[in-house]
Coordinates of N, CA and C in Angstrom, one line a residue:
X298 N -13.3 7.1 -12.7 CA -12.0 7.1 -12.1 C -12.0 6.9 -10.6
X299 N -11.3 5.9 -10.1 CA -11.4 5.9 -8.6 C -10.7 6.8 -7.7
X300 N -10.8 6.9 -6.7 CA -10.2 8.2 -6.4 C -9.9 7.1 -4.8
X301 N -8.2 7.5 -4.1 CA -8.2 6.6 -3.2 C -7.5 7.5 -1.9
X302 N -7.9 7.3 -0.5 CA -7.8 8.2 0.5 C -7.2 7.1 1.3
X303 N -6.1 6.9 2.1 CA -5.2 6.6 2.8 C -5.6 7.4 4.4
X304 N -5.6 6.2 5.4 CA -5.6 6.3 6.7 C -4.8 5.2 7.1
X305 N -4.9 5.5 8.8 CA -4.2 4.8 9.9 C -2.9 4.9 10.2
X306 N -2.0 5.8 9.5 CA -0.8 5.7 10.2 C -0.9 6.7 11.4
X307 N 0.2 6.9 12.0 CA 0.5 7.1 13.5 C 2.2 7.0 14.0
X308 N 2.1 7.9 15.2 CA 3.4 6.9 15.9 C 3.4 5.7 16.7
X309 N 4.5 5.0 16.3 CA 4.3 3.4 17.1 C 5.6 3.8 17.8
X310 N 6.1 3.1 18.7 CA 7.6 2.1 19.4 C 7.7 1.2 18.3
X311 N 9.4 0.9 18.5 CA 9.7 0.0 17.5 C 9.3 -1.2 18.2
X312 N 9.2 -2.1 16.5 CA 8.0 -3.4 17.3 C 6.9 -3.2 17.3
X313 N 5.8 -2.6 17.3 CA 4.7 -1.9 17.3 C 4.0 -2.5 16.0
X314 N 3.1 -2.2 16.1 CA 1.8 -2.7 14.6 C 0.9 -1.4 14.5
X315 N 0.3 -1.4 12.6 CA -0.5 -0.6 12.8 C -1.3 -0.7 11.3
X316 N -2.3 -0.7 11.0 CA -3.3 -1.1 10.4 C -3.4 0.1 9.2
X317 N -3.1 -0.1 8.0 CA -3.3 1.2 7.6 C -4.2 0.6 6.5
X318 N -5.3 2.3 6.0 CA -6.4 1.7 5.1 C -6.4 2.4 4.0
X319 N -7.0 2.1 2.9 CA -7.1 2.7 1.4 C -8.5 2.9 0.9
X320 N -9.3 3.4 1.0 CA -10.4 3.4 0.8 C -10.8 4.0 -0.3
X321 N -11.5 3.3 -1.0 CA -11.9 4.0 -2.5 C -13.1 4.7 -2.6
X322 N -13.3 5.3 -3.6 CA -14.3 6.1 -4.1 C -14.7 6.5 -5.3
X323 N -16.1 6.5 -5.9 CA -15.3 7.3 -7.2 C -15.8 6.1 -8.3
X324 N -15.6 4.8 -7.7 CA -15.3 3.5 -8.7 C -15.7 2.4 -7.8
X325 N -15.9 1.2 -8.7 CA -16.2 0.0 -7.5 C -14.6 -0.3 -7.6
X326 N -13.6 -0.9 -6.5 CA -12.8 -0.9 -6.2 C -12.1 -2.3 -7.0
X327 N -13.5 -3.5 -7.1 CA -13.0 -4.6 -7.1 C -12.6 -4.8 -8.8
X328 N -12.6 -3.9 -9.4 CA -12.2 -3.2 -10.7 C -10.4 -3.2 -10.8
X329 N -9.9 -2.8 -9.8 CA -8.8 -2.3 -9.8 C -7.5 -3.4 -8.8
X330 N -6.3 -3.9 -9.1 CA -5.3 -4.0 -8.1 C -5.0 -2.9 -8.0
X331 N -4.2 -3.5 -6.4 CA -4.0 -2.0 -5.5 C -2.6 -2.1 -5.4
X332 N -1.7 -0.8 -5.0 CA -0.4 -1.6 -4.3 C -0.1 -0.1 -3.4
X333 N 0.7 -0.9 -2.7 CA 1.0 0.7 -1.2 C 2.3 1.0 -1.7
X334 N 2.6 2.1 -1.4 CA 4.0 2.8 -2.0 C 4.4 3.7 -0.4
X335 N 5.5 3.8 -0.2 CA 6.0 4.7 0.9 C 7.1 5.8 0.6
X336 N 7.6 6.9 0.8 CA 8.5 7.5 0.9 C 9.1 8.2 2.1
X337 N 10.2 7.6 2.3 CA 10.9 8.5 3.7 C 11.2 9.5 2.9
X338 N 11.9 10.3 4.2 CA 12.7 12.1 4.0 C 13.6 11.8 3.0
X339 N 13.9 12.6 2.2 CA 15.0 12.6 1.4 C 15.1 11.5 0.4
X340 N 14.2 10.2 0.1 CA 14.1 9.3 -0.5 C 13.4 9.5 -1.5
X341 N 13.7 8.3 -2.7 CA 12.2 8.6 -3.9 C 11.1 7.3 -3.3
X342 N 9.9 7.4 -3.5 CA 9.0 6.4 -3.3 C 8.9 5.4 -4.2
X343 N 8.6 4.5 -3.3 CA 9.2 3.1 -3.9 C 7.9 2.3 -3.0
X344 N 7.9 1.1 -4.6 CA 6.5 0.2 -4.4 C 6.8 -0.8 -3.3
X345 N 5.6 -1.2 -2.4 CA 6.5 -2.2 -1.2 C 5.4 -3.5 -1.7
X346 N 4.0 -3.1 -1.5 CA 3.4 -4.5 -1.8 C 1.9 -4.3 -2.5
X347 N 1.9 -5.3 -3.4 CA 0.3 -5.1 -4.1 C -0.8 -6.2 -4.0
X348 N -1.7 -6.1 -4.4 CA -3.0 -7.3 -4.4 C -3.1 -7.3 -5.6
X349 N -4.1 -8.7 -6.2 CA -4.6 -8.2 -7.3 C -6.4 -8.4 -6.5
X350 N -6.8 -7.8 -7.9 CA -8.2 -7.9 -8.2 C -9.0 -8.5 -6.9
X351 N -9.0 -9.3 -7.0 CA -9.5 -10.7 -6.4 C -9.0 -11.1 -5.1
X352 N -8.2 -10.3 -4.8 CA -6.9 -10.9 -3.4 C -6.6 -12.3 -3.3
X353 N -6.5 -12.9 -4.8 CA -5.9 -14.2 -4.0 C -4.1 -13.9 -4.9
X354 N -3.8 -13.1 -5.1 CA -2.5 -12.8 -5.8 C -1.8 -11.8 -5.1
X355 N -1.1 -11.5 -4.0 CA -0.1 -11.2 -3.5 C 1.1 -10.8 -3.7
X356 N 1.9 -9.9 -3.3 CA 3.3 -9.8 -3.2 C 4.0 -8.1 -2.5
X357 N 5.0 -8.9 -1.7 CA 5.8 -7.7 -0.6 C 7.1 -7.8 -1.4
X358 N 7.4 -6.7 -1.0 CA 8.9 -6.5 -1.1 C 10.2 -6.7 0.3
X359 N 11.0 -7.3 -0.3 CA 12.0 -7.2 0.8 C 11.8 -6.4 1.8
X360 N 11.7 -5.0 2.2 CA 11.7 -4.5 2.9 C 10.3 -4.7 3.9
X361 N 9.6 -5.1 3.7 CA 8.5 -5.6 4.3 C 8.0 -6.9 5.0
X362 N 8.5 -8.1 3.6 CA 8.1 -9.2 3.6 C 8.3 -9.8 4.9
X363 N 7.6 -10.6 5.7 CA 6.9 -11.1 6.7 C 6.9 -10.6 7.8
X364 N 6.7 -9.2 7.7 CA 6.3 -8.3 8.7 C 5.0 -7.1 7.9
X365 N 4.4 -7.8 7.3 CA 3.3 -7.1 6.9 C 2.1 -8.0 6.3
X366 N 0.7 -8.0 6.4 CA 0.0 -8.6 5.9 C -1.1 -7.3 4.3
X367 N -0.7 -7.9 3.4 CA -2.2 -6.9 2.4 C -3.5 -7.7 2.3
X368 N -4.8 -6.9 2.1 CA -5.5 -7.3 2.3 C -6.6 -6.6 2.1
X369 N -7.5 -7.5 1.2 CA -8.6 -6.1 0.5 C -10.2 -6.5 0.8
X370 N -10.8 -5.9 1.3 CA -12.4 -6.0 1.4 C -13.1 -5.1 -0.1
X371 N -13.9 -6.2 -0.9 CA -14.2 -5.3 -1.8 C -15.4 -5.0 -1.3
X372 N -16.4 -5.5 -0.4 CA -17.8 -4.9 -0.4 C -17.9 -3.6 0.8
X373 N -16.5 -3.1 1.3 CA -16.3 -2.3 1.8 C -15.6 -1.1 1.1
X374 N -15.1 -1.6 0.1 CA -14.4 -0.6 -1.0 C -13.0 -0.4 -0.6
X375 N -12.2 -0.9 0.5 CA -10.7 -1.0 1.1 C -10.0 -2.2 1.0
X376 N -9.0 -1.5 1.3 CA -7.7 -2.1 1.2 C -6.9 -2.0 2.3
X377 N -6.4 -2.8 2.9 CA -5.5 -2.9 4.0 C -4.1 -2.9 4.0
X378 N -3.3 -2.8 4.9 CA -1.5 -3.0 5.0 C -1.4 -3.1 6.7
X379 N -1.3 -4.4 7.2 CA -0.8 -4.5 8.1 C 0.7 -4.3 8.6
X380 N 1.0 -3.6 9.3 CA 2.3 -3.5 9.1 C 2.8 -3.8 11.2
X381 N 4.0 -4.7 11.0 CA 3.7 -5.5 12.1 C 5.7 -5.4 12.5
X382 N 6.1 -5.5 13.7 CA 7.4 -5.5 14.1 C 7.9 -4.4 13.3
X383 N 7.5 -2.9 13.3 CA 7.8 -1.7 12.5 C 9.0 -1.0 13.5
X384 N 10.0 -0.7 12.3 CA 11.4 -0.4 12.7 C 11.6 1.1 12.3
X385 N 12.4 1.8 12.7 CA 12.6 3.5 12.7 C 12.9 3.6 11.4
X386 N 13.2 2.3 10.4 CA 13.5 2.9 9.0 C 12.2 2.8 8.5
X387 N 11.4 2.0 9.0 CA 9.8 2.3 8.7 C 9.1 3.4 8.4
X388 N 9.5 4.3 9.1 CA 8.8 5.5 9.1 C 9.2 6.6 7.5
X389 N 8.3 6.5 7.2 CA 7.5 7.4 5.8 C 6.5 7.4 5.7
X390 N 6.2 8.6 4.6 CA 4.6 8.8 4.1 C 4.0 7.2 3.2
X391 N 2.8 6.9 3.8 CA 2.4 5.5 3.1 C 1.5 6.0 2.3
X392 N 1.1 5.6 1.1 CA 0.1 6.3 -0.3 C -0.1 4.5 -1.0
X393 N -1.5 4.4 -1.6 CA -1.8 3.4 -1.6 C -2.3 3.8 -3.6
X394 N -2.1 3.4 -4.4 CA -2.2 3.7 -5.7 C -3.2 2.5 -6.1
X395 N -3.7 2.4 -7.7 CA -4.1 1.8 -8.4 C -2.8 1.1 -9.6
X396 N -2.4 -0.4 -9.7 CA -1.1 -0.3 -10.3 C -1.5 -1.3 -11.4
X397 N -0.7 -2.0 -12.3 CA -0.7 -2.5 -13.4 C -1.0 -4.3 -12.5
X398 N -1.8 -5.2 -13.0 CA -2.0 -6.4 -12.1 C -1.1 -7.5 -12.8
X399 N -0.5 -7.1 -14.3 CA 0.1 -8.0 -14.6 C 1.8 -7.9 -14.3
X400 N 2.2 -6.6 -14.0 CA 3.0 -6.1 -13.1 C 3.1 -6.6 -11.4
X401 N 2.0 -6.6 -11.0 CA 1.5 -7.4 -9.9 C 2.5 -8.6 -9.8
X402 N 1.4 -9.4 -10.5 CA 2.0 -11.0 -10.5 C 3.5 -11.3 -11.0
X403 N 4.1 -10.2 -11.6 CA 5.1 -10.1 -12.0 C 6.1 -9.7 -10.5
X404 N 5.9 -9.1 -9.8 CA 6.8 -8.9 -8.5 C 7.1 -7.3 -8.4
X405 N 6.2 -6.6 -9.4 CA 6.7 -4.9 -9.6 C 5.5 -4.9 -9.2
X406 N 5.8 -3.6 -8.1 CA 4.6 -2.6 -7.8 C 4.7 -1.3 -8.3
X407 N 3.9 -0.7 -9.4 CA 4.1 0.4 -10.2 C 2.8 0.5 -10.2
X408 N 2.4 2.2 -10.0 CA 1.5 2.7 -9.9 C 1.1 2.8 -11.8
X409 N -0.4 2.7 -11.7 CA -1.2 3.2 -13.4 C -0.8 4.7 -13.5
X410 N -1.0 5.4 -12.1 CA -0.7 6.9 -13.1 C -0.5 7.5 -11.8
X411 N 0.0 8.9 -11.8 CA 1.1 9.5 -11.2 C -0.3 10.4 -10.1
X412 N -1.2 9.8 -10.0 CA -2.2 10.8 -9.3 C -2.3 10.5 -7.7
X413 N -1.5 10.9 -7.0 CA -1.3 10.5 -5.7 C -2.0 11.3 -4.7
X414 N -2.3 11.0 -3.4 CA -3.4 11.1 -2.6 C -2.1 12.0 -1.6
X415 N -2.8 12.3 -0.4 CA -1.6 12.9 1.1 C -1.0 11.9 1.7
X416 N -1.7 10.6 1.5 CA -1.1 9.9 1.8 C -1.0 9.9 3.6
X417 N -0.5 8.5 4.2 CA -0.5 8.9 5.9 C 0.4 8.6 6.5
X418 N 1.0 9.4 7.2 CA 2.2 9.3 8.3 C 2.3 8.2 9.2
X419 N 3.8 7.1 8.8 CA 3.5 6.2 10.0 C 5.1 6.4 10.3
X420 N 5.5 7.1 11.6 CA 6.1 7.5 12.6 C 6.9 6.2 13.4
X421 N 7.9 5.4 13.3 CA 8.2 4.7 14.4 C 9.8 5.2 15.3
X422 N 9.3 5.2 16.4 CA 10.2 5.7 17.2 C 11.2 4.8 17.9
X423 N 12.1 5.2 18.2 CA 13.8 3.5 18.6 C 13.1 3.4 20.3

C-alpha cells in the first residue's frame, strides 16, 4: 500500500506561486494515478486535479484550470501541483490521494480510499 506525504505549502501574496509535492512511499508510485484534493475552513474537500499513471492524461478543475500545472516524476516517487496567480480563496489544506484513473479520464477526481495524510497549508494573503 502506498502511503503519500504532502509538502510545500506556505504563505504567498495574492498572485504568488508555489510548488507543492506528494511523495510516495510504501509502493512504486508509477502503479498509481494521483489527484490533489483541498479543503478550506468550513468547507467539504473537493477534488481539483489528477494525473494518470503515465502523466500523459491530465485534468483541473474549474477552480484551478490555467493557473496550475500537475506533474509527476516517477523515478523520484512524486508528484507535483503547481499552483500559480493564487487567490485568498486559494487558501486550504492541500492532501494529494491515490484516485480511480478511469475516473481520471473521466473529469472526476475521487480519491480510492478515505486514508488521508496532514496534508499542507497553503495560506494566500489579499
Amino acid at each position: 500500500q502506498v502511503q503519500l506525504v504532502e509538502s510545500g505549502g506556505g504563505v504567498v501574496q495574492s498572485g504568488g506561486s508555489l510548488r507543492l509535492s506528494c511523495a510516495a512511499s510504501g509502493d512504486t508510485l508509477h502503479y498509481h494515478a494521483i489527484g490533489w484534493f483541498r479543503q478550506a475552513p468550513g468547507k467539504e474537500r473537493e477534488g481539483i486535479s489528477c494525473i494518470s499513471n503515465s502523466g500523459d492524461s491530465t485534468y483541473y478543475s474549474d477552480v484551478i484550470d490555467g493557473r496550475a500545472t500537475i506533474s509527476r516524476d516517477n523515478a523520484k516517487n512524486t508528484v507535483y501541483l503547481e499552483l500559480m496567480s493564487l487567490k485568498p480563496e486559494d487558501t486550504a489544506v492541500y492532501y494529494c490521494a491515490t484516485v480511480w484513473l478511469q475516473l481520471c479520464h473521466a473529469k472526476v477526481v475521487r480519491a480510492r480510499d478515505e486514508q488521508w495524510g496532514q496534508g499542507t497549508q497553503v495560506t494566500v494573503s489579499s
